[in-house]
Amino acid sequence: MKDESAGAGTACERENHDQRAAAADSHMAELSADEYALFASVARSRRIHAGEALFRRGDLGTTMYVIASGAVELDFGEDLVGKTLGPREFFGELGLLIGDHARSADASVAADGELLELRHEEFQRLVERRPEVVSFFLRRAIMRVVLNEQGLIRRLRRRNQDLQTALDSLRSTAHQLSQTEALIRTDELTGLHNRRGLIQHLQERKRNGATYGLGLLLVDCDRFKHVNDQHGHLVGDRVLQGVANILRSVAGPGDLACRLGGDEFCLLVKAETRDEVMRYADFVVGTAHGLMQMPQVPPLICNLSLGACLVDPGREWNDWYARADAALYRAKRLGGNRVEWQDDARVPA
């Protein structure tokens, strides 16, 4: 009797665990209103009718689905519990994230309605439009996969090879998430941080109280349009990469080199005084000018104009940028290939 009671208790615990897991999975399978609106803005709409088969187990697929209206039934076969999904719930996400993923269930339409279909190209548009929303969705989707895989392990230990394949897919998804997050904050052409990466860096510094003792350099290429017009955009890209290499070489631990857009860059450096900031600035301008003196057709670099200032920890990025930009504008107006310093008192009203 003692063993039977223990067995019943264990079975009850497993049932409660499965119920909690099912509830958590259902919650994670439903898009928030913000996520649904974003996905709907790029997805392709498709009418569905009761009894229609969407895909079968083992089919390779690269499309994710979001239910706008109606219902879809997922049948995982064998002794696994099926699911019925309703509005704002999604399925098939591994096919989208990994590509050519074998479907783990039969999907059929349980009630007439509308589906939103997202393929890789639509998903890339989501990443570009609202990366923070997509990043949160991916994390939740991965957690959902983890819970599902844990359930499969509990129930189907004899299918070790299939489960290992699923876990490998999960690792691939996690790796893709890491790559996506890196792309969100990295400039594709130069490998430097982009503007979004800079803002994230500044927010982290602010949280850690690390905005003291910094200098800001805004960097702009002189006559860059002339390079593009005369030699083409591929040469222009190589010039931008050359500028990035100079900034990367001068940036030390704790410094940040960034491409803000076009031919505008910035360098955030650890510095307490004007002289320290100007040493960085003079090196950047001098290095570019020195390379310009070497014969190069087509050009691999161009002269640079810089605006420099110290960072006031009591102000925001826009204030720092306005100060350095005023100095940069003055450097360009004076002919370029030079550094101009901006004191707080000299910022235009």
PDB file of N, CA, C and O in Angstrom, residues 51-83:
ATOM      1  N   GLY A  51     -11.191  21.943 -41.593  1.00  0.00           N
ATOM      2  CA  GLY A  51     -10.828  20.691 -42.251  1.00  0.00           C
ATOM      3  C   GLY A  51      -9.614  20.811 -43.148  1.00  0.00           C
ATOM      4  O   GLY A  51      -9.052  19.792 -43.582  1.00  0.00           O
ATOM      5  N   GLU A  52      -9.176  22.009 -43.435  1.00  0.00           N
ATOM      6  CA  GLU A  52      -8.027  22.218 -44.310  1.00  0.00           C
ATOM      7  C   GLU A  52      -6.733  21.816 -43.603  1.00  0.00           C
ATOM      8  O   GLU A  52      -6.506  22.153 -42.446  1.00  0.00           O
ATOM      9  N   ALA A  53      -5.867  21.057 -44.292  1.00  0.00           N
ATOM     10  CA  ALA A  53      -4.568  20.660 -43.735  1.00  0.00           C
ATOM     11  C   ALA A  53      -3.528  21.718 -44.078  1.00  0.00           C
ATOM     12  O   ALA A  53      -3.363  22.070 -45.248  1.00  0.00           O
ATOM     13  N   LEU A  54      -2.859  22.206 -43.054  1.00  0.00           N
ATOM     14  CA  LEU A  54      -1.809  23.220 -43.264  1.00  0.00           C
ATOM     15  C   LEU A  54      -0.451  22.576 -43.514  1.00  0.00           C
ATOM     16  O   LEU A  54       0.286  22.991 -44.392  1.00  0.00           O
ATOM     17  N   PHE A  55      -0.104  21.565 -42.734  1.00  0.00           N
ATOM     18  CA  PHE A  55       1.085  20.757 -42.971  1.00  0.00           C
ATOM     19  C   PHE A  55       0.988  19.471 -42.161  1.00  0.00           C
ATOM     20  O   PHE A  55       0.132  19.334 -41.288  1.00  0.00           O
ATOM     21  N   ARG A  56       1.882  18.509 -42.482  1.00  0.00           N
ATOM     22  CA  ARG A  56       1.917  17.220 -41.807  1.00  0.00           C
ATOM     23  C   ARG A  56       3.246  17.055 -41.072  1.00  0.00           C
ATOM     24  O   ARG A  56       4.231  17.697 -41.405  1.00  0.00           O
ATOM     25  N   ARG A  57       3.237  16.179 -40.072  1.00  0.00           N
ATOM     26  CA  ARG A  57       4.485  15.868 -39.368  1.00  0.00           C
ATOM     27  C   ARG A  57       5.536  15.404 -40.355  1.00  0.00           C
ATOM     28  O   ARG A  57       5.279  14.575 -41.224  1.00  0.00           O
ATOM     29  N   GLY A  58       6.753  15.953 -40.177  1.00  0.00           N
ATOM     30  CA  GLY A  58       7.861  15.582 -41.051  1.00  0.00           C
ATOM     31  C   GLY A  58       8.024  16.486 -42.247  1.00  0.00           C
ATOM     32  O   GLY A  58       9.096  16.493 -42.880  1.00  0.00           O
ATOM     33  N   ASP A  59       6.964  17.249 -42.609  1.00  0.00           N
ATOM     34  CA  ASP A  59       7.111  18.214 -43.703  1.00  0.00           C
ATOM     35  C   ASP A  59       8.165  19.252 -43.344  1.00  0.00           C
ATOM     36  O   ASP A  59       8.225  19.727 -42.209  1.00  0.00           O
ATOM     37  N   LEU A  60       8.994  19.628 -44.319  1.00  0.00           N
ATOM     38  CA  LEU A  60       9.954  20.699 -44.105  1.00  0.00           C
ATOM     39  C   LEU A  60       9.257  22.034 -44.340  1.00  0.00           C
ATOM     40  O   LEU A  60       8.525  22.189 -45.324  1.00  0.00           O
ATOM     41  N   GLY A  61       9.469  22.977 -43.441  1.00  0.00           N
ATOM     42  CA  GLY A  61       8.801  24.268 -43.580  1.00  0.00           C
ATOM     43  C   GLY A  61       9.663  25.405 -43.097  1.00  0.00           C
ATOM     44  O   GLY A  61      10.519  25.233 -42.221  1.00  0.00           O
ATOM     45  N   THR A  62       9.451  26.591 -43.666  1.00  0.00           N
ATOM     46  CA  THR A  62      10.200  27.791 -43.268  1.00  0.00           C
ATOM     47  C   THR A  62       9.260  28.940 -42.912  1.00  0.00           C
ATOM     48  O   THR A  62       9.694  30.078 -42.821  1.00  0.00           O
ATOM     49  N   THR A  63       7.976  28.625 -42.717  1.00  0.00           N
ATOM     50  CA  THR A  63       6.986  29.669 -42.463  1.00  0.00           C
ATOM     51  C   THR A  63       6.459  29.582 -41.040  1.00  0.00           C
ATOM     52  O   THR A  63       6.216  28.488 -40.530  1.00  0.00           O
ATOM     53  N   MET A  64       6.295  30.740 -40.395  1.00  0.00           N
ATOM     54  CA  MET A  64       5.631  30.806 -39.100  1.00  0.00           C
ATOM     55  C   MET A  64       4.218  31.338 -39.322  1.00  0.00           C
ATOM     56  O   MET A  64       3.989  32.152 -40.221  1.00  0.00           O
ATOM     57  N   TYR A  65       3.277  30.889 -38.490  1.00  0.00           N
ATOM     58  CA  TYR A  65       1.885  31.283 -38.629  1.00  0.00           C
ATOM     59  C   TYR A  65       1.391  31.964 -37.355  1.00  0.00           C
ATOM     60  O   TYR A  65       1.746  31.554 -36.250  1.00  0.00           O
ATOM     61  N   VAL A  66       0.566  32.988 -37.536  1.00  0.00           N
ATOM     62  CA  VAL A  66      -0.138  33.632 -36.425  1.00  0.00           C
ATOM     63  C   VAL A  66      -1.626  33.583 -36.754  1.00  0.00           C
ATOM     64  O   VAL A  66      -2.042  33.923 -37.867  1.00  0.00           O
ATOM     65  N   ILE A  67      -2.434  33.154 -35.783  1.00  0.00           N
ATOM     66  CA  ILE A  67      -3.874  33.043 -36.016  1.00  0.00           C
ATOM     67  C   ILE A  67      -4.519  34.405 -35.776  1.00  0.00           C
ATOM     68  O   ILE A  67      -4.462  34.943 -34.672  1.00  0.00           O
ATOM     69  N   ALA A  68      -5.127  34.961 -36.821  1.00  0.00           N
ATOM     70  CA  ALA A  68      -5.855  36.219 -36.685  1.00  0.00           C
ATOM     71  C   ALA A  68      -7.276  35.960 -36.205  1.00  0.00           C
ATOM     72  O   ALA A  68      -7.814  36.691 -35.366  1.00  0.00           O
ATOM     73  N   SER A  69      -7.897  34.908 -36.743  1.00  0.00           N
ATOM     74  CA  SER A  69      -9.230  34.493 -36.312  1.00  0.00           C
ATOM     75  C   SER A  69      -9.399  33.021 -36.648  1.00  0.00           C
ATOM     76  O   SER A  69      -8.671  32.464 -37.465  1.00  0.00           O
ATOM     77  N   GLY A  70     -10.381  32.381 -36.002  1.00  0.00           N
ATOM     78  CA  GLY A  70     -10.583  30.962 -36.208  1.00  0.00           C
ATOM     79  C   GLY A  70      -9.762  30.137 -35.230  1.00  0.00           C
ATOM     80  O   GLY A  70      -9.346  30.627 -34.175  1.00  0.00           O
ATOM     81  N   ALA A  71      -9.501  28.878 -35.576  1.00  0.00           N
ATOM     82  CA  ALA A  71      -8.761  27.985 -34.686  1.00  0.00           C
ATOM     83  C   ALA A  71      -7.999  26.960 -35.506  1.00  0.00           C
ATOM     84  O   ALA A  71      -8.421  26.573 -36.594  1.00  0.00           O
ATOM     85  N   VAL A  72      -6.841  26.530 -34.962  1.00  0.00           N
ATOM     86  CA  VAL A  72      -5.994  25.520 -35.610  1.00  0.00           C
ATOM     87  C   VAL A  72      -5.673  24.442 -34.588  1.00  0.00           C
ATOM     88  O   VAL A  72      -5.344  24.740 -33.430  1.00  0.00           O
ATOM     89  N   GLU A  73      -5.771  23.173 -35.020  1.00  0.00           N
ATOM     90  CA  GLU A  73      -5.470  22.050 -34.138  1.00  0.00           C
ATOM     91  C   GLU A  73      -4.127  21.446 -34.512  1.00  0.00           C
ATOM     92  O   GLU A  73      -3.844  21.200 -35.696  1.00  0.00           O
ATOM     93  N   LEU A  74      -3.274  21.219 -33.485  1.00  0.00           N
ATOM     94  CA  LEU A  74      -1.975  20.580 -33.676  1.00  0.00           C
ATOM     95  C   LEU A  74      -2.027  19.177 -33.080  1.00  0.00           C
ATOM     96  O   LEU A  74      -2.341  19.007 -31.909  1.00  0.00           O
ATOM     97  N   ASP A  75      -1.713  18.165 -33.894  1.00  0.00           N
ATOM     98  CA  ASP A  75      -1.711  16.770 -33.465  1.00  0.00           C
ATOM     99  C   ASP A  75      -0.280  16.259 -33.519  1.00  0.00           C
ATOM    100  O   ASP A  75       0.302  16.107 -34.597  1.00  0.00           O
ATOM    101  N   PHE A  76       0.311  15.978 -32.327  1.00  0.00           N
ATOM    102  CA  PHE A  76       1.705  15.557 -32.254  1.00  0.00           C
ATOM    103  C   PHE A  76       1.860  14.046 -32.362  1.00  0.00           C
ATOM    104  O   PHE A  76       2.979  13.540 -32.404  1.00  0.00           O
ATOM    105  N   GLY A  77       0.755  13.316 -32.418  1.00  0.00           N
ATOM    106  CA  GLY A  77       0.805  11.873 -32.612  1.00  0.00           C
ATOM    107  C   GLY A  77       1.169  11.113 -31.353  1.00  0.00           C
ATOM    108  O   GLY A  77       1.442  11.669 -30.292  1.00  0.00           O
ATOM    109  N   GLU A  78       1.182   9.779 -31.493  1.00  0.00           N
ATOM    110  CA  GLU A  78       1.532   8.867 -30.417  1.00  0.00           C
ATOM    111  C   GLU A  78       0.780   9.245 -29.136  1.00  0.00           C
ATOM    112  O   GLU A  78      -0.426   9.428 -29.133  1.00  0.00           O
ATOM    113  N   ASP A  79       1.501   9.350 -28.011  1.00  0.00           N
ATOM    114  CA  ASP A  79       0.811   9.607 -26.749  1.00  0.00           C
ATOM    115  C   ASP A  79       0.950  11.055 -26.303  1.00  0.00           C
ATOM    116  O   ASP A  79       0.730  11.375 -25.141  1.00  0.00           O
ATOM    117  N   LEU A  80       1.282  11.943 -27.206  1.00  0.00           N
ATOM    118  CA  LEU A  80       1.424  13.351 -26.863  1.00  0.00           C
ATOM    119  C   LEU A  80       0.078  14.060 -26.963  1.00  0.00           C
ATOM    120  O   LEU A  80      -0.725  13.774 -27.848  1.00  0.00           O
ATOM    121  N   VAL A  81      -0.148  14.970 -26.052  1.00  0.00           N
ATOM    122  CA  VAL A  81      -1.411  15.707 -26.017  1.00  0.00           C
ATOM    123  C   VAL A  81      -1.414  16.756 -27.118  1.00  0.00           C
ATOM    124  O   VAL A  81      -0.460  17.520 -27.280  1.00  0.00           O
ATOM    125  N   GLY A  82      -2.497  16.806 -27.889  1.00  0.00           N
ATOM    126  CA  GLY A  82      -2.621  17.813 -28.935  1.00  0.00           C
ATOM    127  C   GLY A  82      -2.992  19.173 -28.374  1.00  0.00           C
ATOM    128  O   GLY A  82      -3.265  19.335 -27.177  1.00  0.00           O
ATOM    129  N   LYS A  83      -3.016  20.173 -29.249  1.00  0.00           N
ATOM    130  CA  LYS A  83      -3.343  21.540 -28.834  1.00  0.00           C
ATOM    131  C   LYS A  83      -4.308  22.149 -29.838  1.00  0.00           C
ATOM    132  O   LYS A  83      -4.227  21.879 -31.043  1.00  0.00           O
TER     133      LYS A  83
END
